[in-house]
mmCIF file of C-alpha atoms in Angstrom:
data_model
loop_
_atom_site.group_PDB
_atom_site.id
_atom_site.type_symbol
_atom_site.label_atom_id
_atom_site.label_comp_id
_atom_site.label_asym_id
_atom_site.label_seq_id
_atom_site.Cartn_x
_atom_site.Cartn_y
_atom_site.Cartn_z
ATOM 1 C CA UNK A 1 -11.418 -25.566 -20.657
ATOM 2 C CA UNK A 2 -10.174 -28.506 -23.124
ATOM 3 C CA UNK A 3 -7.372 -26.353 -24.261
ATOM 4 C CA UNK A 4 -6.241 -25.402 -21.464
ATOM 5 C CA UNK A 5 -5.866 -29.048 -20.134
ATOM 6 C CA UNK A 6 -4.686 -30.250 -23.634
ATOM 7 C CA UNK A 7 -2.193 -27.767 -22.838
ATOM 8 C CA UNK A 8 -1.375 -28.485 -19.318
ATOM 9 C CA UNK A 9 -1.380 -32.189 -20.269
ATOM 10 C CA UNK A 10 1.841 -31.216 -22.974
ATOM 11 C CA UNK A 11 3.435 -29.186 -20.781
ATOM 12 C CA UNK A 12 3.523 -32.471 -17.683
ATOM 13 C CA UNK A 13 4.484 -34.519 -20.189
ATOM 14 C CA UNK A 14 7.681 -31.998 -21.945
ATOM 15 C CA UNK A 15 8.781 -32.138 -18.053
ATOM 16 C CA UNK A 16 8.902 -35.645 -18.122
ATOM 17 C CA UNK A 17 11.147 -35.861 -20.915
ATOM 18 C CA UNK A 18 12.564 -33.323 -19.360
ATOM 19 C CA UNK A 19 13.498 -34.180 -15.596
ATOM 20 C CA UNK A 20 15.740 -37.273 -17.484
ATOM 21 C CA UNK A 21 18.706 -38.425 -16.180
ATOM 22 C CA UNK A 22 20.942 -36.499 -18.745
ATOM 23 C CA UNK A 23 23.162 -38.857 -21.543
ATOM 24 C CA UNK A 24 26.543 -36.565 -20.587
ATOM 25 C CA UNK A 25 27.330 -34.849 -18.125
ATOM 26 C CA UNK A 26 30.011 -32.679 -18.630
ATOM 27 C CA UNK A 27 27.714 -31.354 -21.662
ATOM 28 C CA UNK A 28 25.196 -30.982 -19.176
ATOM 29 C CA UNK A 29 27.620 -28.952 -16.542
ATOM 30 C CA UNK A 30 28.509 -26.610 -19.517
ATOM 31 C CA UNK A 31 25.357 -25.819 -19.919
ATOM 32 C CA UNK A 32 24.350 -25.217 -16.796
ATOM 33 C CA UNK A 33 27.326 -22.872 -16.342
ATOM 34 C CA UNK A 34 26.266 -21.220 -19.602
ATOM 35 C CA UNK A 35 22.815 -20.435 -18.565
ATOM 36 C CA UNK A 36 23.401 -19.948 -14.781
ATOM 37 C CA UNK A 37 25.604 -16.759 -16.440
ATOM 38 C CA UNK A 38 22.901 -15.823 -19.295
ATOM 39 C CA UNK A 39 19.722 -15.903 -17.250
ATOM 40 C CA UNK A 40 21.187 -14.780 -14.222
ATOM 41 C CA UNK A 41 24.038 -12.935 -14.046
ATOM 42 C CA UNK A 42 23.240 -11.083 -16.930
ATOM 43 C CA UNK A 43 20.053 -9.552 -14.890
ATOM 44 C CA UNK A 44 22.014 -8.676 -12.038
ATOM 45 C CA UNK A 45 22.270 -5.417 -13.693
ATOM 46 C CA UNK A 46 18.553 -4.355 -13.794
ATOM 47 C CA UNK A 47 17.684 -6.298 -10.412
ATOM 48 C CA UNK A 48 20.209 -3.664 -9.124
ATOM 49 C CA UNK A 49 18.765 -0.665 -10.578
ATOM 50 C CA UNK A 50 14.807 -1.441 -10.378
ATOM 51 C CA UNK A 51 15.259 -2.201 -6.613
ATOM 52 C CA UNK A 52 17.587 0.515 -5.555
ATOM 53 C CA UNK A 53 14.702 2.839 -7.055
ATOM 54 C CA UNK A 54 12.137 1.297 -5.622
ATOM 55 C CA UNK A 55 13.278 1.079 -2.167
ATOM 56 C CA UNK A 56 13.771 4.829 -2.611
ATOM 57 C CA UNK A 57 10.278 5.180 -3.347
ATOM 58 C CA UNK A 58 8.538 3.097 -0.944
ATOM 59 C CA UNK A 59 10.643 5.093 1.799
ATOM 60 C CA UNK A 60 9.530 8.016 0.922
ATOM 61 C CA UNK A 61 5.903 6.737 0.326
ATOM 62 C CA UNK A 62 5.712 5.693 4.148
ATOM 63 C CA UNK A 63 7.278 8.731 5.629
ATOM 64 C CA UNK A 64 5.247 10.592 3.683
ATOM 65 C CA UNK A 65 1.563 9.041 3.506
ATOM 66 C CA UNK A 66 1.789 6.959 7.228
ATOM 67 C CA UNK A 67 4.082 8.690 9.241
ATOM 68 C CA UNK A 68 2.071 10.884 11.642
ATOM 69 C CA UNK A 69 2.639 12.879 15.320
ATOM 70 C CA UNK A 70 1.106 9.063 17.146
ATOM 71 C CA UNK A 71 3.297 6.808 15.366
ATOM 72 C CA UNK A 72 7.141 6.115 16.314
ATOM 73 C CA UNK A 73 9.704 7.974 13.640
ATOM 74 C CA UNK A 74 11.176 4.463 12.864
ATOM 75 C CA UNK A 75 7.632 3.063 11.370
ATOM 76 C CA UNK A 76 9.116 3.865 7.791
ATOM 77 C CA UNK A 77 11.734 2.208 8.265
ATOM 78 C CA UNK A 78 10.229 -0.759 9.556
ATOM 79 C CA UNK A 79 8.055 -0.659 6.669
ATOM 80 C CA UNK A 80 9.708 -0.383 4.166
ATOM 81 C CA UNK A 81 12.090 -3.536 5.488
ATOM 82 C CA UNK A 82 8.879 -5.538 5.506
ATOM 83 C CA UNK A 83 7.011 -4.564 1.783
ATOM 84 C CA UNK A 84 11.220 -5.471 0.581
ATOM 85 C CA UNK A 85 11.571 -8.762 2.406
ATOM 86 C CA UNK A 86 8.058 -10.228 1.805
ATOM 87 C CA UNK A 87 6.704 -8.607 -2.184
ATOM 88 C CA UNK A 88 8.744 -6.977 -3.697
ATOM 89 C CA UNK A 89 12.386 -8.765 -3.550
ATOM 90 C CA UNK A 90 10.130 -12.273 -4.377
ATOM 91 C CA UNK A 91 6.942 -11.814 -5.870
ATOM 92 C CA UNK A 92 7.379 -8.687 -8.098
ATOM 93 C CA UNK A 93 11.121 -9.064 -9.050
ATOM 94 C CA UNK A 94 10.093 -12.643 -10.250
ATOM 95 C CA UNK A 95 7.373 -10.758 -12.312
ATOM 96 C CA UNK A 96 9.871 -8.049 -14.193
ATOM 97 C CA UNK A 97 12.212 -11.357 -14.611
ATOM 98 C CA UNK A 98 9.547 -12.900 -16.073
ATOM 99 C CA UNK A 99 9.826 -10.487 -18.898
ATOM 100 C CA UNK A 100 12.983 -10.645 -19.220
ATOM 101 C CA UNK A 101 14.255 -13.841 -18.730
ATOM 102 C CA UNK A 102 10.945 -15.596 -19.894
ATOM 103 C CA UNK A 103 11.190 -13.852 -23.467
ATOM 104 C CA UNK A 104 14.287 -14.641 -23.993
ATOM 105 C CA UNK A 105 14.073 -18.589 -23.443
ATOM 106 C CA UNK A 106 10.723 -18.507 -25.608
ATOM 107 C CA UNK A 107 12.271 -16.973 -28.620
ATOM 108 C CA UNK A 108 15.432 -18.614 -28.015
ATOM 109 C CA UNK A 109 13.762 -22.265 -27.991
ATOM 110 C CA UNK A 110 11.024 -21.051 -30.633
ATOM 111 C CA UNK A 111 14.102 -20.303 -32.743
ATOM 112 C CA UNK A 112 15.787 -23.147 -32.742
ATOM 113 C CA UNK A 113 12.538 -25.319 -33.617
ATOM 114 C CA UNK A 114 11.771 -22.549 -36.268
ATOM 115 C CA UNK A 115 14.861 -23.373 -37.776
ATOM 116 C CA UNK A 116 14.775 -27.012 -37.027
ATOM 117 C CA UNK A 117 17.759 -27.398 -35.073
ATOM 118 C CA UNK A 118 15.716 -29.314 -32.263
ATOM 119 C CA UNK A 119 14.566 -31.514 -35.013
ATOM 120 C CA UNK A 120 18.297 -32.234 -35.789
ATOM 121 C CA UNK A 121 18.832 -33.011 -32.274
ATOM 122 C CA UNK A 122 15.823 -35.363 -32.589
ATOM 123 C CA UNK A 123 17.368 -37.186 -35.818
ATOM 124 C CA UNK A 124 20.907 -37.995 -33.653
ATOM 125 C CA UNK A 125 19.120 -39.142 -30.898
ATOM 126 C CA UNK A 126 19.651 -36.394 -28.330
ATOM 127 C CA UNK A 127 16.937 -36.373 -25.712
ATOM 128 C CA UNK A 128 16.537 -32.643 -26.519
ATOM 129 C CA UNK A 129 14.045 -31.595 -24.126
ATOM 130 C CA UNK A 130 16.516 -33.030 -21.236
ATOM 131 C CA UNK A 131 19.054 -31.455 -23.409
ATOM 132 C CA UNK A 132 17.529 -27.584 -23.755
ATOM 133 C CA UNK A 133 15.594 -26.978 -20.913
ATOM 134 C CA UNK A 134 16.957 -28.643 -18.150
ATOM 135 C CA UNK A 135 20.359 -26.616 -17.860
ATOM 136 C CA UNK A 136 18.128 -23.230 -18.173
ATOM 137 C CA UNK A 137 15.381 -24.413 -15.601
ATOM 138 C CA UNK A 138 18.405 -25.543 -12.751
ATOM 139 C CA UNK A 139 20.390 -22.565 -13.901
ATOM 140 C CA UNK A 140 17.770 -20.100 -13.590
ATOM 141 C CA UNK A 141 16.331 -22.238 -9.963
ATOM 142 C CA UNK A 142 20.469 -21.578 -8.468
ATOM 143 C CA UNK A 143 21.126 -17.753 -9.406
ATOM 144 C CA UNK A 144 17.109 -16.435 -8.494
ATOM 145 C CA UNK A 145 18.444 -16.712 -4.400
ATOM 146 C CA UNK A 146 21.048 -14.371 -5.245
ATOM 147 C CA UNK A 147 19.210 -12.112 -7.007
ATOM 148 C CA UNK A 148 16.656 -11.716 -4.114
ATOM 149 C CA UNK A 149 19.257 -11.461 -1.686
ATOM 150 C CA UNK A 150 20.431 -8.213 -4.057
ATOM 151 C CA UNK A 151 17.322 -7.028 -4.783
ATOM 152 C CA UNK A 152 16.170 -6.349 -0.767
ATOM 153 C CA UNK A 153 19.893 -4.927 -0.134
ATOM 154 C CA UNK A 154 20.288 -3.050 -2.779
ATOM 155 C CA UNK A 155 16.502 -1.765 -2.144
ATOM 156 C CA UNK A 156 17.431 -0.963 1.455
ATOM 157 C CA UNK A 157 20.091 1.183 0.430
ATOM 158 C CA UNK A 158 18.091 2.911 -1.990
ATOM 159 C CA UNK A 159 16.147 3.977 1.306
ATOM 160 C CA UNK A 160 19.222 5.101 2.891
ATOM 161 C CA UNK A 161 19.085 7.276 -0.251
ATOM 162 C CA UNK A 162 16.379 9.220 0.807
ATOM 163 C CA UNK A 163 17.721 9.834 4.557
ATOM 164 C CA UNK A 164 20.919 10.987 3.148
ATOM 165 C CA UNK A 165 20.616 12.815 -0.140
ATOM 166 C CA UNK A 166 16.744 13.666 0.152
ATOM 167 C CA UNK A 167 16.662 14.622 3.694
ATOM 168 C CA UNK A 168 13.017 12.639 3.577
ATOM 169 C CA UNK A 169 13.817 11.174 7.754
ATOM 170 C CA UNK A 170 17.151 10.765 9.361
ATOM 171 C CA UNK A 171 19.455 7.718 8.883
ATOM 172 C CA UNK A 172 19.432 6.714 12.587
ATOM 173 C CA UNK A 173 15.433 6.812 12.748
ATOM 174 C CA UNK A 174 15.493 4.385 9.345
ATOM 175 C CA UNK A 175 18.004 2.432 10.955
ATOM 176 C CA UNK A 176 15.983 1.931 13.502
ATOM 177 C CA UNK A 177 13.117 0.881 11.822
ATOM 178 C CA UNK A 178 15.081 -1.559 9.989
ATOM 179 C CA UNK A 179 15.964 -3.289 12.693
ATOM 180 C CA UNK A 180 12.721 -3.481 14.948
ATOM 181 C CA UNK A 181 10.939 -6.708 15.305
ATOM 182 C CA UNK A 182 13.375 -8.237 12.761
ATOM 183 C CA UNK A 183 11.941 -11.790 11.793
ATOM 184 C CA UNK A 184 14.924 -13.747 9.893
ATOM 185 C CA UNK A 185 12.004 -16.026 8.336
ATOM 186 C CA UNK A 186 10.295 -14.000 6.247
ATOM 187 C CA UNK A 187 13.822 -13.536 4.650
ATOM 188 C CA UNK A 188 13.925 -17.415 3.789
ATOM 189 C CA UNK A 189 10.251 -17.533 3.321
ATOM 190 C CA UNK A 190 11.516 -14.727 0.111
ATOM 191 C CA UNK A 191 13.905 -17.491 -1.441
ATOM 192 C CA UNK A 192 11.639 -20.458 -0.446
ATOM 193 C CA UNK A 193 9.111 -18.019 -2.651
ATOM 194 C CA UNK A 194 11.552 -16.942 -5.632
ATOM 195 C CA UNK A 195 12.659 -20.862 -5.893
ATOM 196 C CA UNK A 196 9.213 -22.017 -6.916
ATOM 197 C CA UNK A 197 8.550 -18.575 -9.474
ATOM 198 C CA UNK A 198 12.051 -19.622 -10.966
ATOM 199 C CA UNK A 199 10.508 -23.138 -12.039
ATOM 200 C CA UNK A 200 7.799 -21.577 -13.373
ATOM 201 C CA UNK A 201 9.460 -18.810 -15.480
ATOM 202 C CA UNK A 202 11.875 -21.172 -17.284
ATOM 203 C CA UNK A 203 9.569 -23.969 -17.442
ATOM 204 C CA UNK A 204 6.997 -22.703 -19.051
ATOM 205 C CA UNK A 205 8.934 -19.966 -21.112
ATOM 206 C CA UNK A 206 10.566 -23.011 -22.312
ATOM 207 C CA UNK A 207 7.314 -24.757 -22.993
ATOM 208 C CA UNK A 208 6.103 -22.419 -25.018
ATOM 209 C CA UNK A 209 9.229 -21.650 -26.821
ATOM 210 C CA UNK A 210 9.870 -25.451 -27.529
ATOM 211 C CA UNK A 211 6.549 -26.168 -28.791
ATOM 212 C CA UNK A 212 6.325 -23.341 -31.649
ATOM 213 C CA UNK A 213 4.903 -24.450 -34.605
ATOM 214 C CA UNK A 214 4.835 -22.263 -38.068
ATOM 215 C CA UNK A 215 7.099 -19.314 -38.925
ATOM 216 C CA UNK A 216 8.890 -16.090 -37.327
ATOM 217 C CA UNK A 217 5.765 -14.652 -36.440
ATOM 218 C CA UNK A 218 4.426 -17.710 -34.186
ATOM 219 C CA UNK A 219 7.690 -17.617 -32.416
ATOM 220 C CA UNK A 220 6.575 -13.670 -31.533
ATOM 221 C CA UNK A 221 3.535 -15.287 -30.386
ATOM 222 C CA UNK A 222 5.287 -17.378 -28.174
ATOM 223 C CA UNK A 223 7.244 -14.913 -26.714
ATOM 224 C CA UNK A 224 4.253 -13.090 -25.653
ATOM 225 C CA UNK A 225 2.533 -16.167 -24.430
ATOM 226 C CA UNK A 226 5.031 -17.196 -21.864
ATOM 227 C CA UNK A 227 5.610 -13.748 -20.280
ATOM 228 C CA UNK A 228 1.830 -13.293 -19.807
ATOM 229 C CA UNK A 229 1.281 -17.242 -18.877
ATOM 230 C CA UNK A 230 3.824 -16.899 -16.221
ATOM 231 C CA UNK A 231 3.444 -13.588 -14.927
ATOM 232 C CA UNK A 232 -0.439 -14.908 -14.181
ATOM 233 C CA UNK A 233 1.037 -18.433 -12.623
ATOM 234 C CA UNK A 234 3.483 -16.123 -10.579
ATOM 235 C CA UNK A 235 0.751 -14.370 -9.000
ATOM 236 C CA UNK A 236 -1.407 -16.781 -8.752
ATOM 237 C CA UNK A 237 0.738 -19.169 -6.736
ATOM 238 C CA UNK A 238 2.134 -16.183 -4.709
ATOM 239 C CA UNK A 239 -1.314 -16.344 -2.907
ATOM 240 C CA UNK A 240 -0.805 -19.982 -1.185
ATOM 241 C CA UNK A 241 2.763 -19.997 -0.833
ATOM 242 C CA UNK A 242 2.212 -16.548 1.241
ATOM 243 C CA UNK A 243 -0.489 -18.339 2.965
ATOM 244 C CA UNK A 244 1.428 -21.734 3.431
ATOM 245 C CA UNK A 245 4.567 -19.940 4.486
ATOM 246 C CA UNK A 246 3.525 -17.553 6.901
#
């Protein structure tokens, strides 16, 4: 229990050297741009392809484990639209990013102080906390809308998938079920969800990453640390956000 608050204590007190007015700028916008494109664009490519799969599946999962003879033909459909909008476009997207995205800031920023180039930013005075981390937490906060706004669309027409090429129920009955009881909310209450697991993958990624200490292998360590530590914060804070939110 010490640790853990030692540790929680460092990490409140890296984000207030962090959320610092920053010395330039136009440094600062470059960087933002930089990471904005690294951490987010960069994913678009297997936010695409997980949820277009996935949507797939979950189709056919309804149809084929709910649907029955006393239940309207559009309740897979309807369904599907609803594990898409609230889980999986927010909560469990966030988690695969977390692997991605989170890794890569950890051993990025575990490099750097491996190799004491944040140590050189230190000597000339750079606020390098403000410096590092702020572009990739804002960066990665701006993009994560987007890519939940792919992820449900692209997983919707990975349903239409199934109605088309796998015959599993017809387009107009998943159309239908797509569109029943629509509540726009719970697609903001999916971006209101993916903004707060955005702060928490960079943030702590880049905790973890910028307070390495020792050689290559720590900076593994790391790397493992802040995909686990946020994947567990992720879920964790899923559970009263869903509840606050709904």
């Amino acid at each position: 229990m010490k640790r853990l608050l030692e540790t929680f204590g460092r990490y409140l007190l890296l984000m207030g050297r962090t959320f610092s007015v920053p010395e330039r700028f136009r440094m600062f916008w470059k960087q933002y741009i930089k990471e904005m494109a690294q951490l987010g664009v960069d994913s678009v490519g297997i936010v695409l392809l997980i949820s277009f799969f996935i949507g797939a599946v979950i189709c056919i999962q309804m149809k084929l484990n709910i649907q029955s003879p006393w239940m309207p033909r559009w309740v897979s459909g309807y369904t599907t639209r609803e594990i898409l909008l609230l889980e999986f476009s927010s909560s469990i997207m966030c988690l695969i990013l977390a692997g991605k995205v989170g890794s890569n800031i950890a051993s990025e920023l575990g490099t750097m102080r491996v190799t004491q180039q944040i140590d050189a930013l230190e000597i000339m005075g750079v606020n390098s906390a403000s410096y590092l981390i702020l572009p990739k937490i804002a960066g990665l906060i701006t993009i994560m809308p987007f890519l939940v706004i792919f992820s449900s669309a692209t997983g919707i027409l990975g349903a239409y998938a199934t109605a088309y090429v796998g015959h599993i129920l017809t387009p107009e009955d998943l159309t239908e079920g797509l569109q029943h009881s629509f509540v726009p909310w719970f697609m903001y209450m999916s971006i209101i969800k993916s903004l707060f697991f955005a702060f928490i993958i960079a943030s702590v990624s880049s905790f973890f990453g910028y307070s390495v200490e020792g050689g290559s292998v720590e900076v593994g360590k790391a790397s493992t640390n802040a995909v686990v530590s946020s994947s567990v914060l992720i879920l964790f804070s899923d559970v009263f956000l869903t509840q606050i939110l709904s």
